[in-house]
XYZ file of C-alpha atoms in Angstrom:
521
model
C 208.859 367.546 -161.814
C 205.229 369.232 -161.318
C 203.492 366.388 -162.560
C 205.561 363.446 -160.898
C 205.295 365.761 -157.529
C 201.549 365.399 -157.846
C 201.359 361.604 -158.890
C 202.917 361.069 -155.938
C 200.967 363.019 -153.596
C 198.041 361.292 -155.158
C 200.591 357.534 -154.385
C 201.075 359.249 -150.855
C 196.965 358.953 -150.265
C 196.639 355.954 -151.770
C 198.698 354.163 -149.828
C 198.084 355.932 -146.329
C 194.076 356.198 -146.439
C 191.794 353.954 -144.946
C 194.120 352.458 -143.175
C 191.946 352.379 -139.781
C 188.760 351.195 -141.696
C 190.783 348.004 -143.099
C 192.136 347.201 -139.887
C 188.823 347.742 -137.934
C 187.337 344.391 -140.266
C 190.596 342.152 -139.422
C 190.482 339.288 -136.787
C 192.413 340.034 -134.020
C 195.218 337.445 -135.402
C 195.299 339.477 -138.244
C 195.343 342.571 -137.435
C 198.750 342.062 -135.903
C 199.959 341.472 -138.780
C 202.451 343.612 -140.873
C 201.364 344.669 -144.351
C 202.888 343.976 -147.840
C 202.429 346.371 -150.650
C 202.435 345.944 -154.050
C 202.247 348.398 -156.514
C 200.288 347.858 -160.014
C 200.260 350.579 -162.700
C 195.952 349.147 -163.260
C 193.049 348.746 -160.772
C 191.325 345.774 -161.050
C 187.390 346.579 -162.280
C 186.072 343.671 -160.424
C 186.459 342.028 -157.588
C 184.544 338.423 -159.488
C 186.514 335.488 -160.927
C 186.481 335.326 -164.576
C 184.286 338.437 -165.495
C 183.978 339.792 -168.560
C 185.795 342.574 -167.572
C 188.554 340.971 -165.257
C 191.926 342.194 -166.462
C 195.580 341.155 -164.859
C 195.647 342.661 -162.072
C 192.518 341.086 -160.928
C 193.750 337.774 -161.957
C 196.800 338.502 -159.275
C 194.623 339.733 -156.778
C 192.157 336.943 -156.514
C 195.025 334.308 -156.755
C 194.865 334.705 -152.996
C 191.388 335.008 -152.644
C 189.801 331.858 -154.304
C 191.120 328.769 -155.231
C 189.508 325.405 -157.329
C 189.515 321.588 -157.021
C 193.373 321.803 -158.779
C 196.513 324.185 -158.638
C 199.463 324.928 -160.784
C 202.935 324.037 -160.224
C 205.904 325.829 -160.736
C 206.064 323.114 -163.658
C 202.541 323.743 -165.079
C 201.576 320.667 -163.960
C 198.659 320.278 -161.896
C 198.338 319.133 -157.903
C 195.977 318.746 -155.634
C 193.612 321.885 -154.038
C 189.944 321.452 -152.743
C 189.880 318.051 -154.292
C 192.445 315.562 -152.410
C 192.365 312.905 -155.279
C 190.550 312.442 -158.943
C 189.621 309.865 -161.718
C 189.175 310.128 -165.113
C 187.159 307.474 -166.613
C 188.440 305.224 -169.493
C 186.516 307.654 -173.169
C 188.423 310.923 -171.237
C 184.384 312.335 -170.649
C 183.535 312.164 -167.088
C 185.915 313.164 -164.037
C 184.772 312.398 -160.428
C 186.433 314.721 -157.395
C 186.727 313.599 -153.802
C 186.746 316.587 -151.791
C 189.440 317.435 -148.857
C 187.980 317.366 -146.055
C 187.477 320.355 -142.945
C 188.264 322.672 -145.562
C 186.145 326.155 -144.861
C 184.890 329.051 -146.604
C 185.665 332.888 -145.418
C 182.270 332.906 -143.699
C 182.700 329.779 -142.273
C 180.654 327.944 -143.821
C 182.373 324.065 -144.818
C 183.403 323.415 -148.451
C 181.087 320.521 -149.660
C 180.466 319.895 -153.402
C 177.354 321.312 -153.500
C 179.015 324.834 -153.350
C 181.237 323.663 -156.093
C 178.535 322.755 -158.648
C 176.920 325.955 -157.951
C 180.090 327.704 -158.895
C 180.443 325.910 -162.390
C 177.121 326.450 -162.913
C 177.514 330.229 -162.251
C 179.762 330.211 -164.672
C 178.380 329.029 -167.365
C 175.129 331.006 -166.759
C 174.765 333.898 -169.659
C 173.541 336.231 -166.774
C 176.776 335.942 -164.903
C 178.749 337.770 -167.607
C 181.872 335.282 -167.269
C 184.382 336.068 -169.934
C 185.374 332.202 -168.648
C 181.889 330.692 -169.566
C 183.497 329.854 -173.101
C 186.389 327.472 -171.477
C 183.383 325.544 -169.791
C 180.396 325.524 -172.872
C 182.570 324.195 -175.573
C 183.211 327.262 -177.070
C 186.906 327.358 -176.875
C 187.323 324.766 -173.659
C 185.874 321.871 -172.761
C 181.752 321.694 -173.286
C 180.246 320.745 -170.047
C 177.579 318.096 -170.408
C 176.629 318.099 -166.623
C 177.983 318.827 -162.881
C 176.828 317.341 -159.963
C 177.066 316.464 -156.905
C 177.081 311.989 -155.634
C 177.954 312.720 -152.300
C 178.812 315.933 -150.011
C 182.445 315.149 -150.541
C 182.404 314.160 -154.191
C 181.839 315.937 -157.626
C 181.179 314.599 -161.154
C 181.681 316.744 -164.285
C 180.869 315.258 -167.326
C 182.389 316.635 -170.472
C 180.442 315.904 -174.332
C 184.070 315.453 -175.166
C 187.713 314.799 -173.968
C 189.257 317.333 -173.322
C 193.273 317.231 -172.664
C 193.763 320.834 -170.385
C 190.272 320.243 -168.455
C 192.174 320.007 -165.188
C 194.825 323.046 -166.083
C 191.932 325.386 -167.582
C 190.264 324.645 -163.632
C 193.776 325.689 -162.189
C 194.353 328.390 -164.579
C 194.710 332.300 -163.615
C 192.695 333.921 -165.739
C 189.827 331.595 -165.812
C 189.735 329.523 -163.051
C 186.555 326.972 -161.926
C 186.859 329.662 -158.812
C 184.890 327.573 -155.883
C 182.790 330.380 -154.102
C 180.078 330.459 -151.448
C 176.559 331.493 -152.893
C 176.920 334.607 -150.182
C 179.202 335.796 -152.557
C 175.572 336.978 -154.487
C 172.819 338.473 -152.882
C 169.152 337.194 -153.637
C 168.776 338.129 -156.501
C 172.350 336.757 -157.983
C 173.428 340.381 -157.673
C 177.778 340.448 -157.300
C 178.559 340.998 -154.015
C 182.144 339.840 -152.988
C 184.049 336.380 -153.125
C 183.838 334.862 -150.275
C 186.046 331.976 -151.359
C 188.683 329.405 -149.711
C 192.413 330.895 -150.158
C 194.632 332.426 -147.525
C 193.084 335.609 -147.952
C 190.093 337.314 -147.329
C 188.604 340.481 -149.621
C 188.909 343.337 -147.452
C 188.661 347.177 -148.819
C 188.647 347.940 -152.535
C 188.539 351.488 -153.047
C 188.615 352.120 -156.821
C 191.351 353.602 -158.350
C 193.472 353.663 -154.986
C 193.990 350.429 -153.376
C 192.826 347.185 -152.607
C 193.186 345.336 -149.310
C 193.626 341.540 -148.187
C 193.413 340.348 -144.740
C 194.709 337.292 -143.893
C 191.809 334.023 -143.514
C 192.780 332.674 -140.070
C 190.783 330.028 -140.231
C 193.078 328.435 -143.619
C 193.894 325.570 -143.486
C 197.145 324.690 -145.871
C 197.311 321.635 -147.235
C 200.161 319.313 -146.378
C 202.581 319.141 -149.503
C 205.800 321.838 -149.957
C 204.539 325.360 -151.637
C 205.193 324.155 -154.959
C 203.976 327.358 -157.693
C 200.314 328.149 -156.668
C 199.751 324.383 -154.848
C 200.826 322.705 -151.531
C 201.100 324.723 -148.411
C 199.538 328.263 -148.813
C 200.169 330.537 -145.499
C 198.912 333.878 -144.973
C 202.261 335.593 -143.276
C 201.349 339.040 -143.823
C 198.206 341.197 -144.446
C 198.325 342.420 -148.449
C 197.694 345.602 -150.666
C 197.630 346.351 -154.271
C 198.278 349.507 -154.283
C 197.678 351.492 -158.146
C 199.889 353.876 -158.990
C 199.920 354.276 -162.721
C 203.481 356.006 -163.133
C 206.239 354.240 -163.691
C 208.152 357.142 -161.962
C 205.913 357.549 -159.037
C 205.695 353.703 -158.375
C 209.884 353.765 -158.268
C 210.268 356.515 -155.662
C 207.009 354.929 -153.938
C 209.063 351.867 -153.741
C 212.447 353.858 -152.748
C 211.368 355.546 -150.335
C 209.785 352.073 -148.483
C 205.690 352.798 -149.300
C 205.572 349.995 -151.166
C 208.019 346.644 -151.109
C 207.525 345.246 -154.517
C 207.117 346.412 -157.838
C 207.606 345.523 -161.710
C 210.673 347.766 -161.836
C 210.606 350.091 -165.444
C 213.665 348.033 -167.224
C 214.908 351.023 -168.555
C 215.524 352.868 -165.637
C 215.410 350.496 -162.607
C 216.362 351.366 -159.194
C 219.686 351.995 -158.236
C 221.233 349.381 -156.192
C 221.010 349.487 -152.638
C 221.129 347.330 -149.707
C 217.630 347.994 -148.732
C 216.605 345.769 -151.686
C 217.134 343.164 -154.692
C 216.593 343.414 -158.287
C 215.354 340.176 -159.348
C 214.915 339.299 -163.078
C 212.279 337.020 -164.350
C 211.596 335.571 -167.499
C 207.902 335.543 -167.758
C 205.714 334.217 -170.643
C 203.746 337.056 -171.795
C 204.181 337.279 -175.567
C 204.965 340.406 -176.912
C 203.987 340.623 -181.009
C 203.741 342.869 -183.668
C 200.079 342.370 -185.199
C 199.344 342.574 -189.014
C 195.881 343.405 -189.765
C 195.317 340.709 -192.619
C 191.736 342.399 -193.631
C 193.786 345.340 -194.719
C 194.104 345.847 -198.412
C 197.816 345.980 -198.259
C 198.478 343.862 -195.624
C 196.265 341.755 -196.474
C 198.234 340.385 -199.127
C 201.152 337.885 -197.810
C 204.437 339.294 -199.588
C 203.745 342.628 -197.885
C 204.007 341.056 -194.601
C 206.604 338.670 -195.336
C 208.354 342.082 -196.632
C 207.716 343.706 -192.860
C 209.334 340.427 -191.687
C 212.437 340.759 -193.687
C 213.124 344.365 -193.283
C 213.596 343.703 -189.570
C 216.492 342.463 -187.365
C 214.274 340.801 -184.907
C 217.608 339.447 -182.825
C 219.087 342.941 -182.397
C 215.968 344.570 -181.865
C 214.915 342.038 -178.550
C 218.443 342.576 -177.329
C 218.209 345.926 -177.550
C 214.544 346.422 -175.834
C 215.362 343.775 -173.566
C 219.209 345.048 -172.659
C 219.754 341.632 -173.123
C 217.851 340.023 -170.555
C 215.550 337.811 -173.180
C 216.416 336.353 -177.090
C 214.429 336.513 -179.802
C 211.085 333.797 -180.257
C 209.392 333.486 -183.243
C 207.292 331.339 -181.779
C 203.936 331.509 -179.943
C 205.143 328.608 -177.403
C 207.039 330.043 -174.237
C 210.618 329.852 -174.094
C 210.061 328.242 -170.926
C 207.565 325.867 -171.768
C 208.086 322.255 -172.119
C 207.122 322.306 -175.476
C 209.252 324.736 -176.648
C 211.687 322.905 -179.231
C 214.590 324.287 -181.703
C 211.361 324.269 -184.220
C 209.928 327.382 -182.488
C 213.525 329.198 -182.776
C 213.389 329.090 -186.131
C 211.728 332.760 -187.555
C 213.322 336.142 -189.517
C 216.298 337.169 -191.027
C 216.795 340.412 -192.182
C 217.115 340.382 -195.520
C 216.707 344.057 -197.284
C 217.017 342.556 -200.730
C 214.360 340.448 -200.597
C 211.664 342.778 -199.034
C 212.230 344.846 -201.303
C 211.923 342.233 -204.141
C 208.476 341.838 -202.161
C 207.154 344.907 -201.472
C 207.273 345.644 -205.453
C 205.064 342.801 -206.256
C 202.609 343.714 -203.412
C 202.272 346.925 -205.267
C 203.748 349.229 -202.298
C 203.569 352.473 -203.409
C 204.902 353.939 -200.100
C 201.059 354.415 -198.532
C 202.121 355.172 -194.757
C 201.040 352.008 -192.345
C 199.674 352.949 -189.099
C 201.168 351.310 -186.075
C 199.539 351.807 -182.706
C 200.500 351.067 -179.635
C 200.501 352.853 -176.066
C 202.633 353.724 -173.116
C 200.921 351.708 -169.996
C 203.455 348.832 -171.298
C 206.556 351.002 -171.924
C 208.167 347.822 -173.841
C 205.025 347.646 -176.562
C 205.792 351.469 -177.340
C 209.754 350.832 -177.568
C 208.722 348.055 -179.912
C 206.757 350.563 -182.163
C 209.389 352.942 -182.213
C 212.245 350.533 -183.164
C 209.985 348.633 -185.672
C 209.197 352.031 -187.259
C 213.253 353.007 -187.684
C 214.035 349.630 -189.028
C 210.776 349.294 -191.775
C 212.473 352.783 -192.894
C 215.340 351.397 -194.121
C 213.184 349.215 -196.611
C 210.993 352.008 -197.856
C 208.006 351.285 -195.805
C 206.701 354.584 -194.420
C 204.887 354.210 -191.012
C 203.464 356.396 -188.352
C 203.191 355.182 -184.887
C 199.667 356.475 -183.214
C 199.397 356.295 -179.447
C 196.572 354.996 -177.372
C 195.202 354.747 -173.736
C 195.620 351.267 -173.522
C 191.606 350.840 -173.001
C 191.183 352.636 -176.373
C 193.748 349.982 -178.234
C 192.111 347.075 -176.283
C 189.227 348.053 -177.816
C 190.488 348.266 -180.894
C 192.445 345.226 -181.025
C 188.753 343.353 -179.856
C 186.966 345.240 -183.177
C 189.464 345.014 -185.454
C 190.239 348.569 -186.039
C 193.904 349.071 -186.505
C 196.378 347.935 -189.731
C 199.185 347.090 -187.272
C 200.184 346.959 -183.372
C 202.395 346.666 -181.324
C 200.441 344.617 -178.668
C 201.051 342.174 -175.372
C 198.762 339.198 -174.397
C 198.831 337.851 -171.083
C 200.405 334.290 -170.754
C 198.652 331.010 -171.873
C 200.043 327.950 -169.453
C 199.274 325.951 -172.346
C 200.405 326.376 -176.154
C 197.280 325.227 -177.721
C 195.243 328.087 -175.634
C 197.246 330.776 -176.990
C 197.189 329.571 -180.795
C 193.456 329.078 -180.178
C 193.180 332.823 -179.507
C 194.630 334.059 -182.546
C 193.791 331.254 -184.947
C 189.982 330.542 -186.632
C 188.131 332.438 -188.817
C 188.375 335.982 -188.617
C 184.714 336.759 -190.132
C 183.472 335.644 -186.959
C 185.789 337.134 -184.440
C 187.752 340.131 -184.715
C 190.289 339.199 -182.357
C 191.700 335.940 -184.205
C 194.817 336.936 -186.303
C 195.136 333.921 -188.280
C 192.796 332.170 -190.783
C 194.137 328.903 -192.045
C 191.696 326.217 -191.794
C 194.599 323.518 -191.934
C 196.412 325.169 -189.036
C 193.018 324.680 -187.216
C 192.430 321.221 -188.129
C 195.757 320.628 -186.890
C 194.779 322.131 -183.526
C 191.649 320.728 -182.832
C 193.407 317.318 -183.593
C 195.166 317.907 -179.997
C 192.278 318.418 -177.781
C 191.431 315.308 -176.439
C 195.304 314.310 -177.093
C 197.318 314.286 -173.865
C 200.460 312.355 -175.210
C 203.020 315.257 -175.013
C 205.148 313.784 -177.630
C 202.297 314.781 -180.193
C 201.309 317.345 -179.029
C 204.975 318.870 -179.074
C 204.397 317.664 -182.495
C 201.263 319.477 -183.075
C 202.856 322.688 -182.011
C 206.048 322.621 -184.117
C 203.965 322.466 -187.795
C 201.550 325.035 -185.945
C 204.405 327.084 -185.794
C 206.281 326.478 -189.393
C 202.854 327.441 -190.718
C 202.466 330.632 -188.971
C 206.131 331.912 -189.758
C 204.754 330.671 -193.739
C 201.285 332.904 -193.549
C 203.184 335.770 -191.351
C 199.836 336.476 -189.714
C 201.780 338.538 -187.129
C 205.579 338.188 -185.862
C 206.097 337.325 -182.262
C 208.948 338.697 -181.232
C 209.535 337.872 -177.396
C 208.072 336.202 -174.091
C 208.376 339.447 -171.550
C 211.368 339.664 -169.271
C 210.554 341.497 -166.534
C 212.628 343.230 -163.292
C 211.138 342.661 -160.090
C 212.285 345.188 -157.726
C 211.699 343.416 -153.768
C 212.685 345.092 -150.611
C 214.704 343.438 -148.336
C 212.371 343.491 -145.474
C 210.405 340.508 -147.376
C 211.526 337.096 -146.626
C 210.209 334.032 -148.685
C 209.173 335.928 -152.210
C 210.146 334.296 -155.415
C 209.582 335.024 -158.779
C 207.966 332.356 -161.598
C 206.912 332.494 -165.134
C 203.418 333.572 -164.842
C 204.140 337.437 -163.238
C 201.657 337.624 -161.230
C 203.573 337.926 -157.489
C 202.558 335.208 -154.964
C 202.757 337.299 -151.395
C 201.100 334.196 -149.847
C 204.216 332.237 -147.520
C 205.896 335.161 -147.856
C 206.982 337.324 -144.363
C 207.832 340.917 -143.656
C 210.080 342.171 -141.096
């Protein structure tokens, strides 16, 4: 009790301080405002699009804050944002933007596409430390030839090659083409703030505690229904991200009316009450059990196919889940287009036969390391209930947890035989297979060499006929269940707990809450 007593002191703090000193650098319009508050177990580290060391929460926060030339639908489709209307020419190369017009930045300052050039260029400058420059220079994205500028209301990017998700990698969370003012750097290119186009200005950050948005009242929303993150965007309410790393702390911060939304802990939820809805969401963050294939033993396939076998994948999603999600073998979504009854086919348990193949990897019951870590409660239930069921097959593990930093960092180096381990979602299939597919001697990260599975890919990526690429995506996956590079095992379901007093909020399949059109009593 000691130590959730203090958490929440340290919650109690968070939430109240500074309070004044946000509200002193709102409009007047704003500042009447009421407040939401969300809470996130993470700070964000930065406060600019697409660093290198941008993590989810800063990928929600700045959803507000900036926005590009395209948005997302609720589809994963992509609509019009700063640009109004857009032509591709006939080879798929060059794309030419005609800018909406009257549109304004938070200083005031009008949109024009100079300010957009100068934001693609920023990211794909070295110096900028974008962990996005590589979906703009070719090295996992499109390759940017050129970007510039025919007219003050009209853009041209020219591409070396088609490139089929051009226009969702602009619209995407994580790695937006984020259209900033240059103010947002100082003279000498030095970080300062955003100072982009969305509903929402940046207010206060202070680190570890809280960080605060103030409504933009000079946003203007465009004219189509709020349709995912495009159409009409209205600022109803000021908004703070409040961190409160406990699971515990964040549920009686949320109880007791601190906070009014939170990503509830599925295994102990709040009660019900009339003061507020528990909202489920199926979200597309894969969840996957990692086999490092560098390892001696797991290196070789029938020990992995053996880890496969030994586990009842079904049972063990239902019974992390409670139920709320099934079993996917598969890297593509369940709620993606794409997704096909090719992707549900994976695993059966079959004791027998890992047995049969453990002998002729030569197990000799050497203990396997799993790590894993606690900041994502459902990656360490996954370790523990891999770890019972591999027992039942002979396979001795041990389950070694991490700070979640220390495992990222591991996961990024290669340093681990296997984990238990969440990515965030990729809108697109192809994105996600090209992070864990290529060779391995030249990234750590990638979890799959198979040089036909990547000839396969990069056969897709000037291909935007979705029949093929569905195609595409089911032998990508009959492959990957073949080579057992790692077992997915589910897309996250998540429990959204939302107080009452908000009106308009509603969950979709990326997680990340969208507080913009949303009210508070």
């Amino acid at each position: 009790m000691t130590r959730i007593s203090s958490a929440w002191l340290a919650v109690a703090l968070a939430i109240g301080a500074g309070a004044a000193g946000a509200a002193g650098v709102m409009a007047p319009a704003a500042a009447a405002l009421p407040e939401i508050r969300f809470a996130d177990a993470i700070d964000t580290p930065t406060s600019m699009p697409g660093h290198r060391s941008r993590n989810t929460a800063t990928d929600g926060i700045l959803l507000h804050v900036v926005e590009s030339l395209v948005a997302l639908r609720s589809d994963f489709s992509v609509g019009p944002m700063l640009a109004d209307s857009w032509t591709i020419s006939p080879d798929g190369r060059t794309y030419d933007f005609k800018l909406r017009k009257g549109v304004r930045f938070h200083n005031g300052a009008p949109v024009t596409s100079a300010e957009v050039v100068w934001s693609l260029q920023r990211i794909l400058n070295p110096k900028s430390e974008s962990y996005c420059r590589n979906q703009y220079d070719g090295s996992k994205g499109a390759r940017v030839v050129s970007a510039s500028a025919p007219a003050p209301d009209e853009v041209r990017i020219v591409l070396e090659q088609p490139y089929a998700l051009l226009l969702q990698q602009m619209a995407n969370i994580q790695c937006p083409l984020a259209v900033l003012h240059p103010s947002s750097v100082d003279a000498n290119g030095k970080w300062i703030k955003p100072v982009g186009t969305g509903p929402y200005m940046w207010g206060e950050w202070r680190k570890g505690q809280y960080v605060q948005l103030n409504a933009f009242t000079g946003y203007m929303p465009r004219e189509e229904k709020p349709d995912g993150l495009a159409g009409a965007k209205r600022a109803l309410a000021n908004l703070r991200f409040v961190v409160i790393p406990d699971a515990a702390s964040q549920k009686v911060a949320f109880m007791s009316g601190q906070v009014d939304l939170i990503v509830a802990d599925s295994q102990n939820p709040p009660p019900p009450s009339p003061s507020w809805d528990i909202v489920p969401e199926q979200d597309m963050d894969p969840n996957a059990l990692l086999m490092q294939t560098g390892d001696p033993l797991l290196g070789k396939p029938e020990m992995r196919r053996a880890i496969a076998l030994s586990l009842d994948l079904p049972l063990l999603v239902s019974s992390l889940s409670n139920g709320q999600t099934r079993y996917n073998p598969s890297l593509v979504p369940l709620v993606s287009p794409y997704y096909s009854p090719v992707h549900a086919e994976g695993y059966r348990k079959d004791l027998a036969q890992a047995k049969q193949l453990l002998a002729q990897a030569g197990y000799k019951g050497e203990t396997i390391r799993i790590q894993t870590n606690k900041r994502y409660p459902d990656t360490y239930r996954l370790a523990v209930v891999v770890q019972n069921m591999l027992s039942k097959s002979g396979i001795r593990t041990e389950i070694e947890v991490l700070e979640w930093a220390t495992q990222v960092s591991n996961f990024r180096s290669g340093k681990f035989q296997m984990m238990a381990f969440t990515y965030s979602a990729r809108i697109d299939p192809s994105t996600m297979y090209g992070d864990i597919l290529g060779d391995k001697s030249r990234s750590a990260t990638l979890q799959w060499t198979n040089p036909e599975a990547s000839g396969i890919l990069a056969g897709i990526k000037g291909e935007t006929d979705p029949a093929m690429r569905r195609a595409a995506f089911e032998e990508l996956h009959k492959r990957m269940v073949a080579d057992v590079p790692l077992l997915h095992v589910n897309n996250t379901p998540v429990l959204l707990a939302v107080s009452k007093r908000l009106h308009g909020f509603a969950p979709w399949p990326l997680r990340r809450p969208r507080l913009f059109n949303v009210s508070k009593d």
